[in-house]
Each structure stands twice: as C-alpha cells, then as structure tokens.
PDB file of C-alpha atoms and ligand atoms in Angstrom:
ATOM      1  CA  UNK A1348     133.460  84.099 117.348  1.00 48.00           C
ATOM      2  CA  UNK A1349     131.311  81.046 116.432  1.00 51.00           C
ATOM      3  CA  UNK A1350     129.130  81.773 118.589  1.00 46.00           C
ATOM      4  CA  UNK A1351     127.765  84.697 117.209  1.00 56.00           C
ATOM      5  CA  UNK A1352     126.895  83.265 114.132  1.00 67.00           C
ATOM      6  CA  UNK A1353     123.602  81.737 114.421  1.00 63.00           C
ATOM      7  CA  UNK A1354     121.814  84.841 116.197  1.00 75.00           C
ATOM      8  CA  UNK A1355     121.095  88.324 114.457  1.00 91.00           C
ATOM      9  CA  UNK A1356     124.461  90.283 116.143  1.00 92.00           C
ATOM     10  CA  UNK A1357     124.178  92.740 112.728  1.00 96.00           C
ATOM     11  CA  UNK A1358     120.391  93.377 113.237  1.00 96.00           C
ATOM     12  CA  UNK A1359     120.018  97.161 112.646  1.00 96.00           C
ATOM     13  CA  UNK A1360     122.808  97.455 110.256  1.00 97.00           C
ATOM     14  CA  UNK A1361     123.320  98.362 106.917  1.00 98.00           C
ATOM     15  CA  UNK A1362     126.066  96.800 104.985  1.00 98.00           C
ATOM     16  CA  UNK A1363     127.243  97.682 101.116  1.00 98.00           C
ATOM     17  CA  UNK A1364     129.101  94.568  99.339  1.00 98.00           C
ATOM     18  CA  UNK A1365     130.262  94.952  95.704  1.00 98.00           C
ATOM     19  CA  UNK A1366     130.449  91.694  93.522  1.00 98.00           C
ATOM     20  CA  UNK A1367     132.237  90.543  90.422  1.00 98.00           C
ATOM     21  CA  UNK A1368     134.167  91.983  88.190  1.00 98.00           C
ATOM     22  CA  UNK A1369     133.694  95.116  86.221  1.00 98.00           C
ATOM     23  CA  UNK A1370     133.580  95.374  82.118  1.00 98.00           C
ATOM     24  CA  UNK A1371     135.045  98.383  80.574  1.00 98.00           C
ATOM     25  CA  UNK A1372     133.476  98.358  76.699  1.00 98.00           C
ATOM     26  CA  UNK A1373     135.541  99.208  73.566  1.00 97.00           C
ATOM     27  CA  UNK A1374     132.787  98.856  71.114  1.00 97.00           C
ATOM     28  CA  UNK A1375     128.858  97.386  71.532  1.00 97.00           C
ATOM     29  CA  UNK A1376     130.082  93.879  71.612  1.00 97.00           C
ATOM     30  CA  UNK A1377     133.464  93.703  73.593  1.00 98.00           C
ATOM     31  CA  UNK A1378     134.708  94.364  76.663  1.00 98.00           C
ATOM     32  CA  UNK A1379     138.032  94.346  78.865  1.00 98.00           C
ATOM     33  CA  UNK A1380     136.877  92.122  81.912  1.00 98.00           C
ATOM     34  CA  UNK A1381     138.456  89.865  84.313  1.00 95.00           C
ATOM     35  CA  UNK A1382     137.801  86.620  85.657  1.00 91.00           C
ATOM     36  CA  UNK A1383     135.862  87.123  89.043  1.00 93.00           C
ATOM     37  CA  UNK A1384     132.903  85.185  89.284  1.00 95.00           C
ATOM     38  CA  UNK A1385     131.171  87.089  92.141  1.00 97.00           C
ATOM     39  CA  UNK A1386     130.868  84.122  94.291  1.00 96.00           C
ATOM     40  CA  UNK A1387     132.937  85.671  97.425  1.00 96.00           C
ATOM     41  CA  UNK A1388     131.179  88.518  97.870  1.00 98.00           C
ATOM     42  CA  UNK A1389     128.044  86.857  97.088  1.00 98.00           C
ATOM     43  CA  UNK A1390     129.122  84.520  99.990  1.00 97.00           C
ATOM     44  CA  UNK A1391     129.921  87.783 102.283  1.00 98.00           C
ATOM     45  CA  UNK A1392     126.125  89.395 101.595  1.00 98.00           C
ATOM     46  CA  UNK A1393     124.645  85.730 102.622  1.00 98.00           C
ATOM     47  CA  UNK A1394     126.667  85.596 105.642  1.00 98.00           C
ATOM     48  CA  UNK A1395     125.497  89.701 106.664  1.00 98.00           C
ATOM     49  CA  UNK A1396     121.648  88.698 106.056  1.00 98.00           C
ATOM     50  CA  UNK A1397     121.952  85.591 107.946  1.00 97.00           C
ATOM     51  CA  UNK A1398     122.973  87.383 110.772  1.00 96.00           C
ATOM     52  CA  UNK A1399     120.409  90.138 110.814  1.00 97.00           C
ATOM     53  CA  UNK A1400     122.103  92.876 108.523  1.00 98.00           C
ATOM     54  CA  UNK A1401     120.028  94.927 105.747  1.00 98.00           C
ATOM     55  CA  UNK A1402     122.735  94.094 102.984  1.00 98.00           C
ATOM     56  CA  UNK A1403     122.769  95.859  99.567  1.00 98.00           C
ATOM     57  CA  UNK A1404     124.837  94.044  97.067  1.00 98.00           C
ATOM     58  CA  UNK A1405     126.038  95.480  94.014  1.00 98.00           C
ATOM     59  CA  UNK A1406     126.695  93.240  91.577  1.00 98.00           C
ATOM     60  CA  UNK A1407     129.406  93.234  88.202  1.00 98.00           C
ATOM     61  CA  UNK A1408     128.238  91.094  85.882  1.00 98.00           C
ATOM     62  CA  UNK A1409     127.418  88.057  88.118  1.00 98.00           C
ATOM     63  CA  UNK A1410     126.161  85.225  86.988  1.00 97.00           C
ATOM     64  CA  UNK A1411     125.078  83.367  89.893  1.00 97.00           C
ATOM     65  CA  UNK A1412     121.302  83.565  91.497  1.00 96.00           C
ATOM     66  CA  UNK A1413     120.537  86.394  93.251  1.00 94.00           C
ATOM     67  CA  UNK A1414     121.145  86.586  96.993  1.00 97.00           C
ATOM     68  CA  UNK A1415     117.990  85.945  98.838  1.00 96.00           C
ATOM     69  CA  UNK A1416     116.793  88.820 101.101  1.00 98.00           C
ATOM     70  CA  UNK A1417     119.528  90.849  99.728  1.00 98.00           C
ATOM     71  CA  UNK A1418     118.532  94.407  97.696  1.00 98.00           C
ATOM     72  CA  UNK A1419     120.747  93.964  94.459  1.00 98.00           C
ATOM     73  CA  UNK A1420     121.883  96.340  92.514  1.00 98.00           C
ATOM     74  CA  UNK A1421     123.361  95.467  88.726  1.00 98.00           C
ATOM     75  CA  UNK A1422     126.037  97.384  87.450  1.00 98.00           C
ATOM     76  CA  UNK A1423     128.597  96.911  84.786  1.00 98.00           C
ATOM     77  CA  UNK A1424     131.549  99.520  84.345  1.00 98.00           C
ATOM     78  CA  UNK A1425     133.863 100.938  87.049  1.00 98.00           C
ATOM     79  CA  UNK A1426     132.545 103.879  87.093  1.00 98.00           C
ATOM     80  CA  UNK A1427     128.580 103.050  87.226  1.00 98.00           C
ATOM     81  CA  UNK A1428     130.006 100.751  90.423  1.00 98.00           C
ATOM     82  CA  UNK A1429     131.279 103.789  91.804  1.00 98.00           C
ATOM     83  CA  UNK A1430     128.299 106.013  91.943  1.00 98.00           C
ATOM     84  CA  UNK A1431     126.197 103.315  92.907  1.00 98.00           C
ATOM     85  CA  UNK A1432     128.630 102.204  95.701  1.00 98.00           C
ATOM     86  CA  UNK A1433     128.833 105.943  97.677  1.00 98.00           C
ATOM     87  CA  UNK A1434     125.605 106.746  97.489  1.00 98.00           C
ATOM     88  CA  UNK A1435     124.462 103.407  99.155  1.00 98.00           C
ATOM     89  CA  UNK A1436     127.592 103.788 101.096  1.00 98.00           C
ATOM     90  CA  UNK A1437     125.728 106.724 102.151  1.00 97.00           C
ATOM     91  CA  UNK A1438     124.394 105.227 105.243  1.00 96.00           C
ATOM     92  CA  UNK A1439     126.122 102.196 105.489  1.00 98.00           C
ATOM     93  CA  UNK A1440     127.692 100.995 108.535  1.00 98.00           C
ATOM     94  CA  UNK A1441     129.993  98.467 106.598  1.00 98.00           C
ATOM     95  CA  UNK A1442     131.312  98.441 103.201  1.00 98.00           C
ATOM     96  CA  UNK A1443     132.790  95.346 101.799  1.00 98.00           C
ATOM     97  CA  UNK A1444     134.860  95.827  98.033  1.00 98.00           C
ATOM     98  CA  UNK A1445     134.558  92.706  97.041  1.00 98.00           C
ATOM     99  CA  UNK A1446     134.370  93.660  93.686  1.00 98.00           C
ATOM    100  CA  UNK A1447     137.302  93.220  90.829  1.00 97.00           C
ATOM    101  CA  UNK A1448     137.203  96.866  89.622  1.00 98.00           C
ATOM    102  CA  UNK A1449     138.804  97.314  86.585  1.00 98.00           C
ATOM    103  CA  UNK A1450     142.504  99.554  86.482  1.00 98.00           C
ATOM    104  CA  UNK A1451     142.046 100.925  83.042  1.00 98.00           C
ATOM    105  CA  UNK A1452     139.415 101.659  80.400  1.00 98.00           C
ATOM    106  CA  UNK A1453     139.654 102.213  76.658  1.00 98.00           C
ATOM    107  CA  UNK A1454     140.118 105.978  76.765  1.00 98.00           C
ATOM    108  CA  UNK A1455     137.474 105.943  73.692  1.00 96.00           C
ATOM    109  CA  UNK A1456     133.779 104.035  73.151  1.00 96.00           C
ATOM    110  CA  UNK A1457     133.514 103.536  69.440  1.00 94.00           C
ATOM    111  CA  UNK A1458     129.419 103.668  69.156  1.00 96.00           C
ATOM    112  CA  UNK A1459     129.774 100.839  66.332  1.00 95.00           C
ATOM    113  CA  UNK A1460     131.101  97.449  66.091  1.00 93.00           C
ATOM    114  CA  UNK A1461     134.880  97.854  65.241  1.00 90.00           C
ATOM    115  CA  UNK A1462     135.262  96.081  61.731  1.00 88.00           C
ATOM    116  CA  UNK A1463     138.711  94.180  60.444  1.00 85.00           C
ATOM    117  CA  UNK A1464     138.067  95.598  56.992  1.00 77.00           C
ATOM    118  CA  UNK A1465     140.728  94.608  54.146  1.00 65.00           C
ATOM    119  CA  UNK A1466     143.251  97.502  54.248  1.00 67.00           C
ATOM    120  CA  UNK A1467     143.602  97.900  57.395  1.00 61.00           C
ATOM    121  CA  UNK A1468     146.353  95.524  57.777  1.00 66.00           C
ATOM    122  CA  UNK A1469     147.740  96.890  61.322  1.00 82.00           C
ATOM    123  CA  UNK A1470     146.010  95.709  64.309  1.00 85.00           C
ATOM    124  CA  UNK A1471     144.377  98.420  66.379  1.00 86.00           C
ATOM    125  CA  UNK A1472     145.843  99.546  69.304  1.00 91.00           C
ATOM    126  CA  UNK A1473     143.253 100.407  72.313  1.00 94.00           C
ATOM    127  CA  UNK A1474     144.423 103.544  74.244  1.00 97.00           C
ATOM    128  CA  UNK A1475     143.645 103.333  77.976  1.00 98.00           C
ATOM    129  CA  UNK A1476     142.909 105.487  81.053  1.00 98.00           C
ATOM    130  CA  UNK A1477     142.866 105.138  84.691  1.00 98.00           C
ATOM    131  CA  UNK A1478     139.736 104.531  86.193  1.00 98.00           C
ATOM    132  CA  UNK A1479     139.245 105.946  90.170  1.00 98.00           C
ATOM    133  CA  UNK A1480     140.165 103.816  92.996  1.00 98.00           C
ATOM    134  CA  UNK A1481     136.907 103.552  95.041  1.00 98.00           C
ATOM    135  CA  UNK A1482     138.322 101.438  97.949  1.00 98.00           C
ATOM    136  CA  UNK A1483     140.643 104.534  98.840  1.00 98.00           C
ATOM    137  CA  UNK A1484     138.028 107.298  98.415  1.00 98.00           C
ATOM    138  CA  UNK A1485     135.207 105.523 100.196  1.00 98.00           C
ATOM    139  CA  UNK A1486     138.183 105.171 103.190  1.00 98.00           C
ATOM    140  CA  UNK A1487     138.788 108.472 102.506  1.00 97.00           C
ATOM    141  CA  UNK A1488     135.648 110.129 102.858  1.00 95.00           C
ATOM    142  CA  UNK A1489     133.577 107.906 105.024  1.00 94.00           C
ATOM    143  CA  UNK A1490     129.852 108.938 106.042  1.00 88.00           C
ATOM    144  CA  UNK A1491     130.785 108.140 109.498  1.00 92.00           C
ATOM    145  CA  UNK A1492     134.025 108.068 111.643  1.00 90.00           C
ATOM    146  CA  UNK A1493     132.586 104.938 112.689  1.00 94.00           C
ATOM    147  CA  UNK A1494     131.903 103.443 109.214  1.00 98.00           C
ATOM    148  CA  UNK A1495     133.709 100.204 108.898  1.00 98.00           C
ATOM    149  CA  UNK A1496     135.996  99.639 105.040  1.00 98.00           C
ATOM    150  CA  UNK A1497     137.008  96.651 103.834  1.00 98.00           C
ATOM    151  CA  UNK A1498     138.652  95.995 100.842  1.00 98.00           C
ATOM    152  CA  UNK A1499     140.303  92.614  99.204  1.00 97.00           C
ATOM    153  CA  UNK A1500     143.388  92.024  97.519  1.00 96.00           C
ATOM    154  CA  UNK A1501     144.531  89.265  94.942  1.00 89.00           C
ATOM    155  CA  UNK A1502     148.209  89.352  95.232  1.00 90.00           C
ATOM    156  CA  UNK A1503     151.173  87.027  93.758  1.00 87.00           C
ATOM    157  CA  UNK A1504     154.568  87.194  95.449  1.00 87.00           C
ATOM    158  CA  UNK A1505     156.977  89.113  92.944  1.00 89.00           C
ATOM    159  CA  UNK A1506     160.882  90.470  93.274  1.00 90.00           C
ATOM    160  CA  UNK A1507     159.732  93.152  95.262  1.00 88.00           C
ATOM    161  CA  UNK A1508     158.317  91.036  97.980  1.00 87.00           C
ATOM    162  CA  UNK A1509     155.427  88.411  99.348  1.00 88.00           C
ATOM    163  CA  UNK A1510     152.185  88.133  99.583  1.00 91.00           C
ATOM    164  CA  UNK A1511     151.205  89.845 102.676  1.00 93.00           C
ATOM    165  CA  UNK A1512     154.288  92.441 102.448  1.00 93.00           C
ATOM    166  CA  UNK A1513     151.777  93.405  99.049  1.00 94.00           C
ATOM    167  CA  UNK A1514     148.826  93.079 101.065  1.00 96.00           C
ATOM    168  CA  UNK A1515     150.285  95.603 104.426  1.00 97.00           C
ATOM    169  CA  UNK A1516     151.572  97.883 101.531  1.00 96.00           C
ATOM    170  CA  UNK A1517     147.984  97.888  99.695  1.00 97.00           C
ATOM    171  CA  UNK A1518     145.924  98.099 103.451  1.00 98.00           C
ATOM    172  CA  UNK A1519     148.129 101.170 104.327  1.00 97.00           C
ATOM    173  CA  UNK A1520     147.320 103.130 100.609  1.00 98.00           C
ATOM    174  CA  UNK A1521     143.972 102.077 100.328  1.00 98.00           C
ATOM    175  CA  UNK A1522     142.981 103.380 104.047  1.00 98.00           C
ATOM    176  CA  UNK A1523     140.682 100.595 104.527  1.00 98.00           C
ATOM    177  CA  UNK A1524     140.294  99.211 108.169  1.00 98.00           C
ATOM    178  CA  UNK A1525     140.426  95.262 107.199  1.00 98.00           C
ATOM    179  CA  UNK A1526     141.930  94.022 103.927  1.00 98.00           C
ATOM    180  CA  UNK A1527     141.571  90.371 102.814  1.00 98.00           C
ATOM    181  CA  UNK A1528     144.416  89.146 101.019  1.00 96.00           C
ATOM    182  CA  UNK A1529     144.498  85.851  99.264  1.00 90.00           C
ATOM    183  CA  UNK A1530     147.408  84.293  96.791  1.00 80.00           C
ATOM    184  CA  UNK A1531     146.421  84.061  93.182  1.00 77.00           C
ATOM    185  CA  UNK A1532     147.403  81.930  90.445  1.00 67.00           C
ATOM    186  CA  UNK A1533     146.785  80.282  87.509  1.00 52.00           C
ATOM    187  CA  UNK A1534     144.459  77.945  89.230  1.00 57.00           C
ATOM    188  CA  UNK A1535     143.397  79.853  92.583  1.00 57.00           C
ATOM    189  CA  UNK A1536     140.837  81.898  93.557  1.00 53.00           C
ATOM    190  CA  UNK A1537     138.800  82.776  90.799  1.00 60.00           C
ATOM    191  CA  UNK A1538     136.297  80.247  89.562  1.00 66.00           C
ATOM    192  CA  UNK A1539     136.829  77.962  92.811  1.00 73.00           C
ATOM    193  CA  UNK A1540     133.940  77.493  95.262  1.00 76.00           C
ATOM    194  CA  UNK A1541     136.850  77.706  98.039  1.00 81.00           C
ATOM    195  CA  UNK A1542     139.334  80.260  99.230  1.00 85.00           C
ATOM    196  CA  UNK A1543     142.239  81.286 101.932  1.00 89.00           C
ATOM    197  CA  UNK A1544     143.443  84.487 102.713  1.00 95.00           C
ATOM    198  CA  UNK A1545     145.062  86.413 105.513  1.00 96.00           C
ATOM    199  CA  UNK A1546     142.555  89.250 106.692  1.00 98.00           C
ATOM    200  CA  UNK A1547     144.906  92.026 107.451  1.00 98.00           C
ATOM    201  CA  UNK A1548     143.564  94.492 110.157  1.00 98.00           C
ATOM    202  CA  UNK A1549     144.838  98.291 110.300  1.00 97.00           C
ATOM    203  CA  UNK A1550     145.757  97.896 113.957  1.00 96.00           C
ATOM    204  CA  UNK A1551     148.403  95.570 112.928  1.00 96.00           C
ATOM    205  CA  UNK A1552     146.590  92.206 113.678  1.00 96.00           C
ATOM    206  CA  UNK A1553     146.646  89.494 111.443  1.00 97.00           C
ATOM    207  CA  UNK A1554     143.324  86.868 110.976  1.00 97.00           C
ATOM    208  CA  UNK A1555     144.589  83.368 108.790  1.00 95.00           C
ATOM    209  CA  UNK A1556     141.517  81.966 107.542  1.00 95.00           C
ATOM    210  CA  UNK A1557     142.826  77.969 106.215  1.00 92.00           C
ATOM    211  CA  UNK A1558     141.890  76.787 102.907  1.00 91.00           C
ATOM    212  CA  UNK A1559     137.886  76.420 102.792  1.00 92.00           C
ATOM    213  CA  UNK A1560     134.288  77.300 101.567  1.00 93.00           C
ATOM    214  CA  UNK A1561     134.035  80.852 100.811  1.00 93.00           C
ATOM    215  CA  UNK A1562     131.285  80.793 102.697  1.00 95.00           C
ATOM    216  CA  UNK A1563     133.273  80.251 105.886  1.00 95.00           C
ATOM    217  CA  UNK A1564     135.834  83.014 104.831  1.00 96.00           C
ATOM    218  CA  UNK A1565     132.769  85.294 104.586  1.00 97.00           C
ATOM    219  CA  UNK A1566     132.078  84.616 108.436  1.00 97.00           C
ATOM    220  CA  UNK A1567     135.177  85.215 109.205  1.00 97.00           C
ATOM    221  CA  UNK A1568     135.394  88.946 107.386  1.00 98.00           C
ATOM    222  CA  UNK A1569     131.742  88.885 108.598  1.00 98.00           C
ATOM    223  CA  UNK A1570     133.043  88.161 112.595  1.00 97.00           C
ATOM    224  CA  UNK A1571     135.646  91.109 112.083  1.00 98.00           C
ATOM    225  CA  UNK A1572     132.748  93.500 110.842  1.00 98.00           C
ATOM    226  CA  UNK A1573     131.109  92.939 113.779  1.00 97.00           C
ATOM    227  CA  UNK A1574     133.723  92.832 115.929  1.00 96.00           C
ATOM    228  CA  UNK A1575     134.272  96.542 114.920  1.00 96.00           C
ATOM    229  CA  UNK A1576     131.108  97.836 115.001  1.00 95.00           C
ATOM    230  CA  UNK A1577     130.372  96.696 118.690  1.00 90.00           C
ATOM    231  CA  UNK A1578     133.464  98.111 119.687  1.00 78.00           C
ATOM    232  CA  UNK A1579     132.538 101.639 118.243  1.00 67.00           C
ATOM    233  CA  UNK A1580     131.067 103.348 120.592  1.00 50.00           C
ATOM    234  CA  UNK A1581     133.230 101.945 123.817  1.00 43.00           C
TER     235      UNK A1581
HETATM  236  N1  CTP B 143     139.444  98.750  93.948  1.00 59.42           N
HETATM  237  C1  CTP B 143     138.602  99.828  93.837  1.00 59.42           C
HETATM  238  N2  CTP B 143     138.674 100.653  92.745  1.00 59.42           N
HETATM  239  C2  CTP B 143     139.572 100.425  91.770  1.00 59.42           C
HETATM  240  C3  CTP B 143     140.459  99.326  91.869  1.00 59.42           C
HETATM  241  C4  CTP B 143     140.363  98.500  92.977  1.00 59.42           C
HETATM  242  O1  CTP B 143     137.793 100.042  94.742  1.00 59.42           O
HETATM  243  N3  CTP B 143     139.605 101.256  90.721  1.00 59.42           N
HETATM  244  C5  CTP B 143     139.359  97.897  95.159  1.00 59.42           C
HETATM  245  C6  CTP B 143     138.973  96.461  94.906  1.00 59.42           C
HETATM  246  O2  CTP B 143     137.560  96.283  94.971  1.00 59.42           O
HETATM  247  C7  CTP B 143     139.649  95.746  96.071  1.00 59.42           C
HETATM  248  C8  CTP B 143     140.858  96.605  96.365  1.00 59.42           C
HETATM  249  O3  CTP B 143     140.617  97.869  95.748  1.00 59.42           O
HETATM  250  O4  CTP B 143     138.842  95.744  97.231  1.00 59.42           O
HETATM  251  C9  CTP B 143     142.171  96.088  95.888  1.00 59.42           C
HETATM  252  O5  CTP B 143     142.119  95.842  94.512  1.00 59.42           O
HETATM  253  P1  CTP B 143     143.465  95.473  93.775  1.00 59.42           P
HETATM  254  O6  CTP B 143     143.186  95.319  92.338  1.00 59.42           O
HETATM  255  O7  CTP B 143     144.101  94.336  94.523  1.00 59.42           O
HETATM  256  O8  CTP B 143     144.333  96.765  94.091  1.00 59.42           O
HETATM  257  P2  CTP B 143     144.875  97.923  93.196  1.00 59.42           P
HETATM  258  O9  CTP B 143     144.963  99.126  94.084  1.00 59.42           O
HETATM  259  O10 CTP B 143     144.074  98.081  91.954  1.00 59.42           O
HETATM  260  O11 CTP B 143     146.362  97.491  92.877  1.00 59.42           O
HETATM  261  P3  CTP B 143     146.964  96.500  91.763  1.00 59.42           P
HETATM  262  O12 CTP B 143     145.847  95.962  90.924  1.00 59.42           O
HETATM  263  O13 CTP B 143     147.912  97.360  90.988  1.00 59.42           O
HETATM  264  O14 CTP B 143     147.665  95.443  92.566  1.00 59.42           O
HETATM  265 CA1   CA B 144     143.665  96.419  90.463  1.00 59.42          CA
END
C-alpha cells in the first residue's frame, strides 16, 4: 500500500471531506459545539491532494490554516454542512465525513442576545431537535453506484458492548462502505495531533491503524479509497 503513496494513484478524482465540528446557535453569541478541532480530516484532504485528487474540503469552524491546493468551503451549522456536502457530493467519487455534526439543535434562534434579567430567577431551558444524519443519506442516495462513503465514529465502550461492536452496529445503519472508528476519552482524540482507530470495511474486513500521526491514519483511509475505486469497474 506504501507504495502508492508518493505517485498521483487519485489523479482524475474528485473527493468531498467535511472538517470540524458543527455549531448549532441559540442566540447571536452562543452556540452548542463540540470539541473537534478539524485536524483529521484536514490530514485526510492533504493526503487526497498529495496523491493527485481534486479535494473539496468543507470545513466547521476550523481553526487551522487552510489546506494548500485544496477548494475550501466554510460552513458552520449542520444543516448549511449538509447542503453544501450533496451538492459537491454531486460528482464526487469519494466522500469522507470527517466532520463532528451536531445531534440536536435548539428547536428556536432567539434573534437577540438572551439576557439574565432580575426576575427571572429560573434558568432557561433550551428545547432541542434532531438535526438529519448526512452520513446515512449521502450512503443512501449516492450519485454513483460506484461512489465510495466513508464515515467516522468516536465511540466509548458502554454496558451494551465495545468499541468496534458500536462501530459494526454504526457501519451497518449508516450504509457507508468504510467507517473509521477510534476510542474516545477524556484525553483522546480530540485536540491530539495523533490518532488510532480500526477502519471497519462493509465487506466485513477489518484495517488496525496503531497509535500515530493523523497524517498516517489519513493514508491509510486514503489507501482504502483507492483501493475501492480501482476495483470499481473490474
Ligand atoms: N454524521 C452525519 N450527520 C449527523 C450526525 C453524524 O453525517 N447528523 C456523521 C459523522 O460525520 C460521522 C458519522 O456520522 O462520520 C458518525 O457520527 P457519530 O456521531 O459517531 O454517529 P451518530 O449516528 O450521530 O451516533 P451517536 O452520536 O448517537 O453515537
Ligand atoms: Ca452523533
């Protein structure tokens, strides 16, 4: 697989990667956010252009410098990453959800500041919604059978099982064709210019990528991707 690395095996592609993680606003000045920085998917769009691909990253509030000779795209919600997401997955061969999409969103905007006046002793209570799941309806409805889906999962082991029991569970409702799973904690994953996961593969395979640079975990999902699309037309 190392091999293929240094030469342009994606030349001719397209590939779609969505960054960071999504704000849902309550008022002007506050969100509901998480804690992705951005940096693996930034790491998966450097890995695509090295290797030949047209890459179109769009990014969620990322603070990090811009991927060169990558198109980026900013967004900030869930749902602005959705539209912007299908309609570049539009003719993408590859689409990598690297993003942290928000769940839930305050089921109201309140155009002004929220203010803590006096009387009202009771703290407010936000009312959320569902946002949509993009991962499952970009598997869903792909622009090509051939179009390749990958998503990524942050999983903890619970009661209800492990890791990658989680992550086979999550590959099989999302659709996707490769889902990268890596084990969050308090102190994993996020923030962390390293990473492990398992890439999960819908035909049952399993990849391990060891404890690393993202970088090298982006080859690896990067290797997969191109793995698939040569094989799509044999
Ligand atoms: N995802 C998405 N749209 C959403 C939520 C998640 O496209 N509204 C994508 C993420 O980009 C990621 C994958 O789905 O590639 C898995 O995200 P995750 O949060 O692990 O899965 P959920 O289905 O939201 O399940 P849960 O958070 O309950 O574990
Ligand atoms: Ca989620």
């Amino acid at each position: 697989l190392r091999s293929h690395r240094t030469g342009a095996d994606l030349a001719g592609t397209h590939l779609v990667v969505s960054a960071g993680g999504t704000r849902e606003h309550i008022d002007p000045v506050r969100f509901i956010g998480n804690r992705s920085s951005g940096r693996q998917g930034y790491a998966v769009a450097q890995a695509a252009v090295s290797r030949g691909a047209r890459v179109t990253v769009v990014a969620a509030n990322v603070a990090l410098p811009d991927v060169a000779g990558a198109d980026v795209i900013r967004v900030v919600s869930a749902e602005q990453l959705r539209e912007v997401v299908l309609k570049a997955a539009a003719d993408a061969d590859a689409v990598v959800m690297a993003a942290a999409v928000a769940d839930f969103r305050p089921r109201q905007y309140q155009e002004s500041k929220i203010k803590k006046t006096a009387e009202s002793m009771d703290a407010p209570s936000i009312q959320l919604e569902r946002t949509r799941d993009i991962l499952a309806e970009l598997s869903a409805e792909r622009s090509s059978q051939h179009q390749v889906v990958v998503g990524f999962a942050a999983e903890t082991g619970d009661a209800s099982g492990g890791v990658l029991d989680h992550g086979r569970a999550k590959l099989a409702a999302k659709g996707c064709d490769l889902l990268v799973v890596n084990e969050v904690g308090a102190d994993r994953g996020f923030e962390s210019e390293e990473n492990q996961a398992v890439i999960l593969d819908r035909d049952g395979s399993a990849t391990e990528v060891p404890h690393g640079p993202k970088s090298e975990l982006a080859h690896v999902i990067v290797d997969l991707v191109a793995q698939r699309l040569g094989s799509r037309h044999s």
